[in-house]
Coordinates of C-alpha atoms in Angstrom, one line a residue:
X28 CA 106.7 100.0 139.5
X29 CA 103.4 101.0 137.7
X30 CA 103.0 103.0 134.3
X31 CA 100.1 104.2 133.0
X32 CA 99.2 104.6 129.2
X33 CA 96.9 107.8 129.2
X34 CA 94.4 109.0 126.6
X35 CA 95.4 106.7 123.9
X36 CA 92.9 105.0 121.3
X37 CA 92.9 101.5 122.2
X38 CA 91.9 99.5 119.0
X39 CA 89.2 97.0 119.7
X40 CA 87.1 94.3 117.1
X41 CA 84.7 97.4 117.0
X42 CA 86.8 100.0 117.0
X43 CA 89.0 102.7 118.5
X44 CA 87.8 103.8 121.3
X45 CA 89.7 106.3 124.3
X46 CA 90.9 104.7 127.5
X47 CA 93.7 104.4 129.5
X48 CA 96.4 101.7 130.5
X49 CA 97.5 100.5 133.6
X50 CA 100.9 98.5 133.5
X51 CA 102.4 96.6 136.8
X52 CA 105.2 93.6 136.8
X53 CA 104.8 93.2 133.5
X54 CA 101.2 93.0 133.1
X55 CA 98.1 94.8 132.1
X56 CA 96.4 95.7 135.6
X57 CA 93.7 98.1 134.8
X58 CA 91.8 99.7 131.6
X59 CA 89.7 102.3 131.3
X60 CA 89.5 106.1 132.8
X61 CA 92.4 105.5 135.6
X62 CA 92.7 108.5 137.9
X63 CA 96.0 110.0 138.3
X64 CA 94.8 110.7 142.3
X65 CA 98.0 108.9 144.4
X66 CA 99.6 107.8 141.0
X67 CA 103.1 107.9 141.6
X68 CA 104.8 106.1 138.6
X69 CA 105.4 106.9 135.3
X70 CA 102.7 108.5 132.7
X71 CA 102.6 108.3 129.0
X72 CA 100.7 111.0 126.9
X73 CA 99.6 109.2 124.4
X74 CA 96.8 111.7 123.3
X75 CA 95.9 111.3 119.3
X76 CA 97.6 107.7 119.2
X77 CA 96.6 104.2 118.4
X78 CA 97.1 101.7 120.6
X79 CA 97.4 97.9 119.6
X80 CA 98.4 94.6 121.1
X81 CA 101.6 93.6 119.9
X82 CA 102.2 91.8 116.7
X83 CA 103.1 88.2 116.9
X84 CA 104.7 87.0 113.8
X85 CA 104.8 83.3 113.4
X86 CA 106.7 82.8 110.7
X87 CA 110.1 83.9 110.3
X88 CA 113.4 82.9 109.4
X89 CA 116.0 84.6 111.4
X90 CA 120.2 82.6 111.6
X91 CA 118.9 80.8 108.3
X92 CA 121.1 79.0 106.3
X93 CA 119.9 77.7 102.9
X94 CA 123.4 77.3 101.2
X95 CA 123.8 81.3 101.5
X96 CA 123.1 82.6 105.3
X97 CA 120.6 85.7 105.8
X98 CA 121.7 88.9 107.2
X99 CA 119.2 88.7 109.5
X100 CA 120.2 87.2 113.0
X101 CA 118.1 87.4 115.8
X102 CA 119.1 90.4 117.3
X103 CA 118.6 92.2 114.1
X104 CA 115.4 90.6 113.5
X105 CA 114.4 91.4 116.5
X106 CA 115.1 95.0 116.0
X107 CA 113.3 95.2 112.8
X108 CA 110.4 93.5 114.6
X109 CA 110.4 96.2 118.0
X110 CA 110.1 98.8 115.1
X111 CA 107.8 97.3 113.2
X112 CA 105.4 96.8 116.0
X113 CA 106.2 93.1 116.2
X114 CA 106.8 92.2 120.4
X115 CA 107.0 88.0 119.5
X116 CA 107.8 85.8 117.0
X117 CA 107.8 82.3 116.6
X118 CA 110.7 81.2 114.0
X119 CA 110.9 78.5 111.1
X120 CA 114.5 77.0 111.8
X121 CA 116.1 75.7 108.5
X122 CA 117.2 72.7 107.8
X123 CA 119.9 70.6 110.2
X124 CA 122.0 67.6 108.7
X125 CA 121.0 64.7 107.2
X126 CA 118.6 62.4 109.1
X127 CA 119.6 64.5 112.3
X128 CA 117.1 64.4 115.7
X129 CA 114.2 66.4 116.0
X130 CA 115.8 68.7 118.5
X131 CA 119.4 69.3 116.6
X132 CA 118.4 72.5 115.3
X133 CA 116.1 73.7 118.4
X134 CA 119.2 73.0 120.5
X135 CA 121.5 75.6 117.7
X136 CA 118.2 78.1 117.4
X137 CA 117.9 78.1 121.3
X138 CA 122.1 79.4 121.1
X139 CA 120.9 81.7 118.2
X140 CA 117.8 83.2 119.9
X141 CA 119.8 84.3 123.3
X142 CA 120.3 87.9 121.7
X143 CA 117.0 88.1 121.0
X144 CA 115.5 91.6 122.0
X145 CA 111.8 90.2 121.6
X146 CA 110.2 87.3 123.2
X147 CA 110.3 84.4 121.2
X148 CA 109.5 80.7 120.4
X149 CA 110.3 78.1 117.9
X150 CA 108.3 75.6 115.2
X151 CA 110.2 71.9 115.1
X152 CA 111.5 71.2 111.2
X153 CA 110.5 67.8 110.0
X154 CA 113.2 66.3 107.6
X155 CA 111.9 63.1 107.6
X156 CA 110.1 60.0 109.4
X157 CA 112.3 58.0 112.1
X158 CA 111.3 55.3 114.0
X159 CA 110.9 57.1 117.2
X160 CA 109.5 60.2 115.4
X161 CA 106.5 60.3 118.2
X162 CA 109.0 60.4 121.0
X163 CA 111.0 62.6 119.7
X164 CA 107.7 64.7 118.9
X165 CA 106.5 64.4 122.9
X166 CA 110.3 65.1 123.8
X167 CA 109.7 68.8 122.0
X168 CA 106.1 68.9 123.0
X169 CA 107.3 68.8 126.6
X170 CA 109.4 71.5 126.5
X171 CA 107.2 74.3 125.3
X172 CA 107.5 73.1 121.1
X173 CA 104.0 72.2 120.0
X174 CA 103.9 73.1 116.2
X175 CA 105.9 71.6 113.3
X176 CA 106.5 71.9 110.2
X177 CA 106.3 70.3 106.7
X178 CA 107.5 70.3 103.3
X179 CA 106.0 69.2 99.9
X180 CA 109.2 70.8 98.4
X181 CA 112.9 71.3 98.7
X182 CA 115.4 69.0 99.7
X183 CA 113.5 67.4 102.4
X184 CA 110.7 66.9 101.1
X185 CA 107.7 64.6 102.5
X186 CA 105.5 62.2 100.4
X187 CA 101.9 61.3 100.9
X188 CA 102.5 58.2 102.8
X189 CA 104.9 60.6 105.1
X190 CA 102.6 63.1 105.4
X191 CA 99.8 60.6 106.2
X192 CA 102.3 59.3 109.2
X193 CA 103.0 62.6 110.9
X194 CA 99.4 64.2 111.1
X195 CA 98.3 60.6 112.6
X196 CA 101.2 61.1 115.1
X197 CA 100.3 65.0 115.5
X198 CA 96.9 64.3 116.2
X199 CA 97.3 61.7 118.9
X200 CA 100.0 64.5 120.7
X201 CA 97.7 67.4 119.8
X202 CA 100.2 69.3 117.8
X203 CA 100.2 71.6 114.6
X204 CA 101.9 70.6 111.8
X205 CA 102.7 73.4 109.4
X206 CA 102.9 72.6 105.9
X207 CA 104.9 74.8 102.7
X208 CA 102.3 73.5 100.3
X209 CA 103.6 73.7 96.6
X210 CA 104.0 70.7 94.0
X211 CA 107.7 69.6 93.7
X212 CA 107.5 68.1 90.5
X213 CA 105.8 70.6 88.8
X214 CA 108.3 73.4 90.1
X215 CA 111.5 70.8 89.3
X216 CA 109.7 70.5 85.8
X217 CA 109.2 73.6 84.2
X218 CA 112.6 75.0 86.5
X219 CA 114.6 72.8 83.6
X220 CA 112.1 73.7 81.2
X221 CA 113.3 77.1 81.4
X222 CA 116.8 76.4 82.2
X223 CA 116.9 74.5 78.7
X224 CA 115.1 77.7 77.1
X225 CA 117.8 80.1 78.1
X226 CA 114.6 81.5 80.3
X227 CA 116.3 82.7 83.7
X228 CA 115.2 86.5 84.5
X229 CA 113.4 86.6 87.5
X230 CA 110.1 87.1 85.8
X231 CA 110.6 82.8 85.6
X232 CA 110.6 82.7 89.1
X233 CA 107.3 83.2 89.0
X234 CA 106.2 81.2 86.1
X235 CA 108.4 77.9 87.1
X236 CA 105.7 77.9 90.6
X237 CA 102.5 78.8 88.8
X238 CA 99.3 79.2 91.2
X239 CA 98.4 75.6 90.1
X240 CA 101.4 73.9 91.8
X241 CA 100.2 75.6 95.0
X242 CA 96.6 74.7 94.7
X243 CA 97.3 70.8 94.0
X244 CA 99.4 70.8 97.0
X245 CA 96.6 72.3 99.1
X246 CA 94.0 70.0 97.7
X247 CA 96.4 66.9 98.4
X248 CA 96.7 68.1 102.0
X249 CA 93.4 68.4 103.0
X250 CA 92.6 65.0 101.3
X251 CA 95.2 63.7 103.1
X252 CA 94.2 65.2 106.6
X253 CA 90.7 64.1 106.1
X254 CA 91.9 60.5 106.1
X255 CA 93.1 61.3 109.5
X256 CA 90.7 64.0 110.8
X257 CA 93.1 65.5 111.5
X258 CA 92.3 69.6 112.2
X259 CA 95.5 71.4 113.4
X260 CA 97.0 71.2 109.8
X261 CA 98.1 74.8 109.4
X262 CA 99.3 75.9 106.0
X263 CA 101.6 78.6 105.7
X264 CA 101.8 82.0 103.2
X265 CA 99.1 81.0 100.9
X266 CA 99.3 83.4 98.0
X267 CA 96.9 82.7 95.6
X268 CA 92.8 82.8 94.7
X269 CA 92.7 79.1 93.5
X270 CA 94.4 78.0 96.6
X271 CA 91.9 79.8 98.6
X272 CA 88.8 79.0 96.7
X273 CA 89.5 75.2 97.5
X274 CA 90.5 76.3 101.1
X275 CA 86.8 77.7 101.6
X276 CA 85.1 74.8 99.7
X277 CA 86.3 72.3 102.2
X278 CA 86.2 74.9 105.5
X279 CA 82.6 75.2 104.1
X280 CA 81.7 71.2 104.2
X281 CA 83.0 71.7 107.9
X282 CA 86.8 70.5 107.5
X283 CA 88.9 72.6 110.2
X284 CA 92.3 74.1 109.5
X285 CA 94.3 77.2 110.0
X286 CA 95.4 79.4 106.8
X287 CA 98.1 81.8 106.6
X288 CA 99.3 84.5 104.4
X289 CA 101.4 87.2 103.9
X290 CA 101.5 90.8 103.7
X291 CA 103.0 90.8 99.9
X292 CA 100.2 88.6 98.6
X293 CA 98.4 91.5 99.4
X294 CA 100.1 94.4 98.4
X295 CA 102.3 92.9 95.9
X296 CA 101.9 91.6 92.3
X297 CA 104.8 89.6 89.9
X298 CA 104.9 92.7 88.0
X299 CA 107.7 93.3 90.2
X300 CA 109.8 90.8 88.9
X301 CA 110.2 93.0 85.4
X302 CA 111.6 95.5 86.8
X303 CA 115.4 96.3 86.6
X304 CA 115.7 94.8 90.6
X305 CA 112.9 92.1 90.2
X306 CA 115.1 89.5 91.9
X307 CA 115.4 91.3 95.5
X308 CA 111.2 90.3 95.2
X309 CA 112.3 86.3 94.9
X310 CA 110.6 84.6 97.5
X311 CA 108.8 80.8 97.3
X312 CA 105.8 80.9 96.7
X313 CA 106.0 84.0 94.4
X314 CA 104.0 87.1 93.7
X315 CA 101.0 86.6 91.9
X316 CA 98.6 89.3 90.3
X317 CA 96.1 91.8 91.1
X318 CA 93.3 89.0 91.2
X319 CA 94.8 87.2 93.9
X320 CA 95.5 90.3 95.7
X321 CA 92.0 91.2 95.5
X322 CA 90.8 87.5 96.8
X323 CA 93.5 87.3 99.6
X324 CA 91.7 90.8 100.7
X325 CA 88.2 89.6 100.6
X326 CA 89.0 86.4 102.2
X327 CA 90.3 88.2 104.9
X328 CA 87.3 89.8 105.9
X329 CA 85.6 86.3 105.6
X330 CA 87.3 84.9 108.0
X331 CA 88.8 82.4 106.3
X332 CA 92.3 83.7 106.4
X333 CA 93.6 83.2 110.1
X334 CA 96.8 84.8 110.3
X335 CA 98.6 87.5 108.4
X336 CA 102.8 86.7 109.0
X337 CA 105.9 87.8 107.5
X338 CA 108.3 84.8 106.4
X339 CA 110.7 87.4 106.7
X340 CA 114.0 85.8 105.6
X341 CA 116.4 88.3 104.3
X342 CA 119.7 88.0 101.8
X343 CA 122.0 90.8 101.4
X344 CA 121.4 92.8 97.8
X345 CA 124.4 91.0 96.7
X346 CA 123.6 87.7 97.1
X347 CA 120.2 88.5 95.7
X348 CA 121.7 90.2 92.8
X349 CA 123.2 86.7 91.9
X350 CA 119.3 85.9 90.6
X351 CA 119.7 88.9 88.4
X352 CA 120.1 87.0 84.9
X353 CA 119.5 83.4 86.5
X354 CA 116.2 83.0 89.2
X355 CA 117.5 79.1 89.9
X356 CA 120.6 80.1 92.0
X357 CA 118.8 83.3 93.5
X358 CA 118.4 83.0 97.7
X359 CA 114.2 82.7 98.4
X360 CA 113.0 85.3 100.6
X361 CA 112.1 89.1 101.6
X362 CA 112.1 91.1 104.4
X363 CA 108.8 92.1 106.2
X364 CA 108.9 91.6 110.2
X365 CA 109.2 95.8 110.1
X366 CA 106.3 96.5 107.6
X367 CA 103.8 94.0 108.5
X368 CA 102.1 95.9 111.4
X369 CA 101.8 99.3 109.8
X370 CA 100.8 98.0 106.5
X371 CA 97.8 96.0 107.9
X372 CA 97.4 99.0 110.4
X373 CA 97.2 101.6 107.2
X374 CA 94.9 98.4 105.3
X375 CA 92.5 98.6 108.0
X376 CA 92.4 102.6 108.1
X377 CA 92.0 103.0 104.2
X378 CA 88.8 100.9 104.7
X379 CA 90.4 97.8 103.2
X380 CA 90.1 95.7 105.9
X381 CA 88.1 95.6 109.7
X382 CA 89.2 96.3 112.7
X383 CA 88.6 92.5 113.7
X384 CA 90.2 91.0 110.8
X385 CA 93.6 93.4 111.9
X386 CA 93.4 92.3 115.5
X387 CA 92.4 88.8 114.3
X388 CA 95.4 87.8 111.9
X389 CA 98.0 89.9 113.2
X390 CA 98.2 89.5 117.4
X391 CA 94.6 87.3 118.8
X392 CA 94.9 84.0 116.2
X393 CA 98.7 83.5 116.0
X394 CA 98.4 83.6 120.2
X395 CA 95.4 81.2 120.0
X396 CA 96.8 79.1 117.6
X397 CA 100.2 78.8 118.4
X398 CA 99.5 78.5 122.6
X399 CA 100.5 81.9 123.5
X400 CA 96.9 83.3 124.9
X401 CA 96.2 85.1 126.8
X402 CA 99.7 85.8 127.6
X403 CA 100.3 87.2 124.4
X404 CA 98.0 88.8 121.7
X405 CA 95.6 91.0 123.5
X406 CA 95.1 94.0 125.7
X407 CA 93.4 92.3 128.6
X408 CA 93.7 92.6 132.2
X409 CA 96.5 89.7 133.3
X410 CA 98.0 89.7 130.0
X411 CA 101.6 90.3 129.3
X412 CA 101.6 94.3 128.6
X413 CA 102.6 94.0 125.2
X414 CA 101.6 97.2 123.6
X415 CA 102.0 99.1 120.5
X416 CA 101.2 102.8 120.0
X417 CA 101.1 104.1 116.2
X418 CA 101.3 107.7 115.6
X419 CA 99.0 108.6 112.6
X420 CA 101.5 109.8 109.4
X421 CA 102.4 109.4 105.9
X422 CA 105.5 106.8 106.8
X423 CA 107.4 105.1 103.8
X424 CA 109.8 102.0 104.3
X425 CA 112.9 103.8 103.0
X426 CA 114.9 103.3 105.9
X427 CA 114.6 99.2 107.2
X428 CA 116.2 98.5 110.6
X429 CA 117.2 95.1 108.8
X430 CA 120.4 94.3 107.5
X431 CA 118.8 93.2 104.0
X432 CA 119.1 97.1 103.7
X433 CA 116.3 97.3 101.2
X434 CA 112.5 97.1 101.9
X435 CA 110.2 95.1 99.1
X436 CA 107.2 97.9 100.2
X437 CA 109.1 100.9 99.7
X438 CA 106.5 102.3 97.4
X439 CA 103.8 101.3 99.7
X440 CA 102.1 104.4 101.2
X441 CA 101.7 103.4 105.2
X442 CA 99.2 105.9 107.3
X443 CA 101.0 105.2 110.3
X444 CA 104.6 104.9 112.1
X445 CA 105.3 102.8 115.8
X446 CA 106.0 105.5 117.5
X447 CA 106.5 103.0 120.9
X448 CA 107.0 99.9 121.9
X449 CA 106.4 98.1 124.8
X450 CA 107.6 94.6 125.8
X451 CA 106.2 93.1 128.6
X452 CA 105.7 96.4 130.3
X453 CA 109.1 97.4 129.4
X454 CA 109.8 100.7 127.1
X455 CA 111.9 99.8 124.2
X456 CA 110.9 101.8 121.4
X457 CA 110.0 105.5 122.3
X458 CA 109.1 108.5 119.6
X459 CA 111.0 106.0 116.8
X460 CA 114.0 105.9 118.9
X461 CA 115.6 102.7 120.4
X462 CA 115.3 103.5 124.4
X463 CA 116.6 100.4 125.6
X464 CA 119.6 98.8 124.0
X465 CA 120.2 95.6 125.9
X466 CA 116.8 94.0 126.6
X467 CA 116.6 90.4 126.1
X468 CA 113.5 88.6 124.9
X469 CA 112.7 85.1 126.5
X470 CA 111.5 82.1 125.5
X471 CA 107.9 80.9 125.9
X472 CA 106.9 77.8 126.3
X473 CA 103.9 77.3 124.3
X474 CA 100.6 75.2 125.4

């Protein structure tokens, strides 16, 4: 059956401009001014509304266990993400057992992601370096899994020599390799500093993972991938000027890479963390301050910030309320898979950012990147009919779909609301209310 989108404001890297949708099996068949002469399927009004690809959010962490499991599983991810404008994800799976194969936790995540009600994929987790780590790699490659991902802290932790060996692998297979880039033993360092102070409100959160222990990492990374050449290292929620500044340097001498960030490195600063709930705003790496803000804003617009995701990974108030007098035994991690979209929507409206910079980092770069265009990402003839229509509105996040039950950007003034969602052609959100309660999302098999 055929729908048509009618009179809506499609949102292009120029601009918004009026035209109208043509939807069949699932995919974009026509845009522009489609006569209604011998249309005999169903019409949307969407007269005074934006219209957007839908977001693709590449980094979250739905089913996570990190010693305390998150609320969030995927089906109420998923819903969080269908009101939030979000129509595909790509999730971080946490950590499987000790020295356990490559695909041990794509195997539980692929159980996990069956009540998914968006379409979905998954990033490999990299614990450590087997023998067969390249077959193992190809195995995952092979089925649709061609990003992985890294890190320079926590309990499994990779050293240089590590490193070194899994971006030569990745670039013989052609595969990303994301990396959480932060300096373990500074973090481990001044974390016992502190502890030995009596310094544990949240506010030391921030100052046990200052900006520096982020920056050394990134340095160390691309000094380590330009042993290799290696280009499809892809570092995730970069939150801070100095990182940045060193990003450009090298981007600028013509080293390739992909840079991510996240809406609250935006929006938020560590201010937060003195107030009376500071630990619900816990999250690795932290807030910084206005500066970086600022910087992540401007770089942006330059271009050489690539995607804008979520790391959405969500702890009830109670277990975050155990950080209250003591930030070291405080779950990591925020919600944000509903806010992203309308707050980079409401950025780009306010004059903040471009049009091309919103279409860029929130739907076009995480498909290019990540294998999913031009199925995903873009209103285009042939592509998936992902599509998002915002109804212009004062909107705040006082009411989150996600079982965290509290949003981090509940002061945050959004000019818009989703107002529908489509899936593949398929109405799921309509005028803010869930129309259809037992879609499924599938999985895609990325290039």
């Amino acid at each position: 059956m055929q729908i048509l989108l009618k009179n809506g404001f499609i949102l292009t890297e120029n601009g918004l401009s009026k035209s109208d949708i043509l939807v069949e099996n699932e995919k974009i068949k026509d845009i522009g001014n489609i006569s209604l002469e011998n249309f005999n399927g169903l019409i949307y009004d969407y007269s005074n509304k934006f219209i957007i690809p839908g977001g693709i959010d590449v980094h979250t962490h739905f089913n996570i266990d990190v010693g305390v499991n998150s609320v969030d599983d995927f089906y109420s991810g998923g819903l969080a993400a269908i009101y939030g404008g979000t129509t595909t994800i790509v999730d971080h799976p946490g950590f499987g057992p000790n020295k356990c194969p490559l695909d041990f936790q794509i195997k539980n995540y692929t159980e996990f992601a069956k009540i998914c009600p968006v379409d979905y994929s998954f990033h490999g987790v990299l614990q450590h370096v087997p023998n067969d780590i390249e077959e193992q790699m190809l195995n995952l490659k092979n089925k649709g899994i061609t990003s992985f991902k890294l890190y320079m802290t926590y309990t499994y932790l990779m050293n240089d020599y590590e490193i070194l060996k899994i971006f030569e692998i990745a670039k013989k297979l052609n595969i990303i390799i994301c990396v959480h880039a932060e300096n373990h033993g500074i973090i481990e360092f001044l974390k016992e500093k502190y502890k030995k102070q009596g310094l544990t409100s949240p506010i030391y959160h921030s100052k046990s993972r200052p900006d520096y222990s982020e920056s050394e990492a990134v340095y160390r990374l691309l000094t380590l991938a330009k042993i290799n050449s290696f280009e499809k290292l892809y570092f995730v929620h970069i939150s801070c000027k100095k990182s940045l500044d060193i990003l450009k340097n090298f981007k600028d001498n013509g080293i390739n890479f992909f840079v991510e960030t996240c809406p609250q490195y935006l929006i938020l600063t560590q201010d937060y963390y003195l107030k009376n709930n500071g630990e619900n705003y816990i999250l690795s790496p932290p807030l910084r301050n206005k500066e970086d803000n600022i910087a992540i804003q401007n770089y942006i617009n330059l271009g050489y910030i690539d995607v804008v995701a979520t790391d959405h990974c969500t702890f009830s108030l109670k277990d975050k309320a155990l950080g209250k007098e003591n930030f070291l035994i405080c779950p990591n991690g925020i919600p944000g898979v509903q806010e992203r979209v309308p707050i980079m929507f409401s950025e780009f409206l306010k004059g903040n950012i471009s049009a091309k910079s919103f279409l860029n980092t929130c739907s076009l770069n995480p498909a290019k990147i990540f294998g999913l265009y031009p199925q995903k990402g873009t209103i285009e003839i042939g592509s998936d009919a992902d599509i998002v229509v915002l109804s212009l509105e004062n909107f705040k996040f006082t009411s989150p779909i996600s079982k965290a039950n509290y949003s981090v950007f509940e002061n945050y003034n959004s000019l818009v609301k989703v107002h529908s969602t489509f899936i593949r052609g398929n109405l799921i959100l309509e005028n803010g209310n869930l129309k259809n309660k037992t879609f499924k999302g599938i999985f895609l098999k990325r290039k």
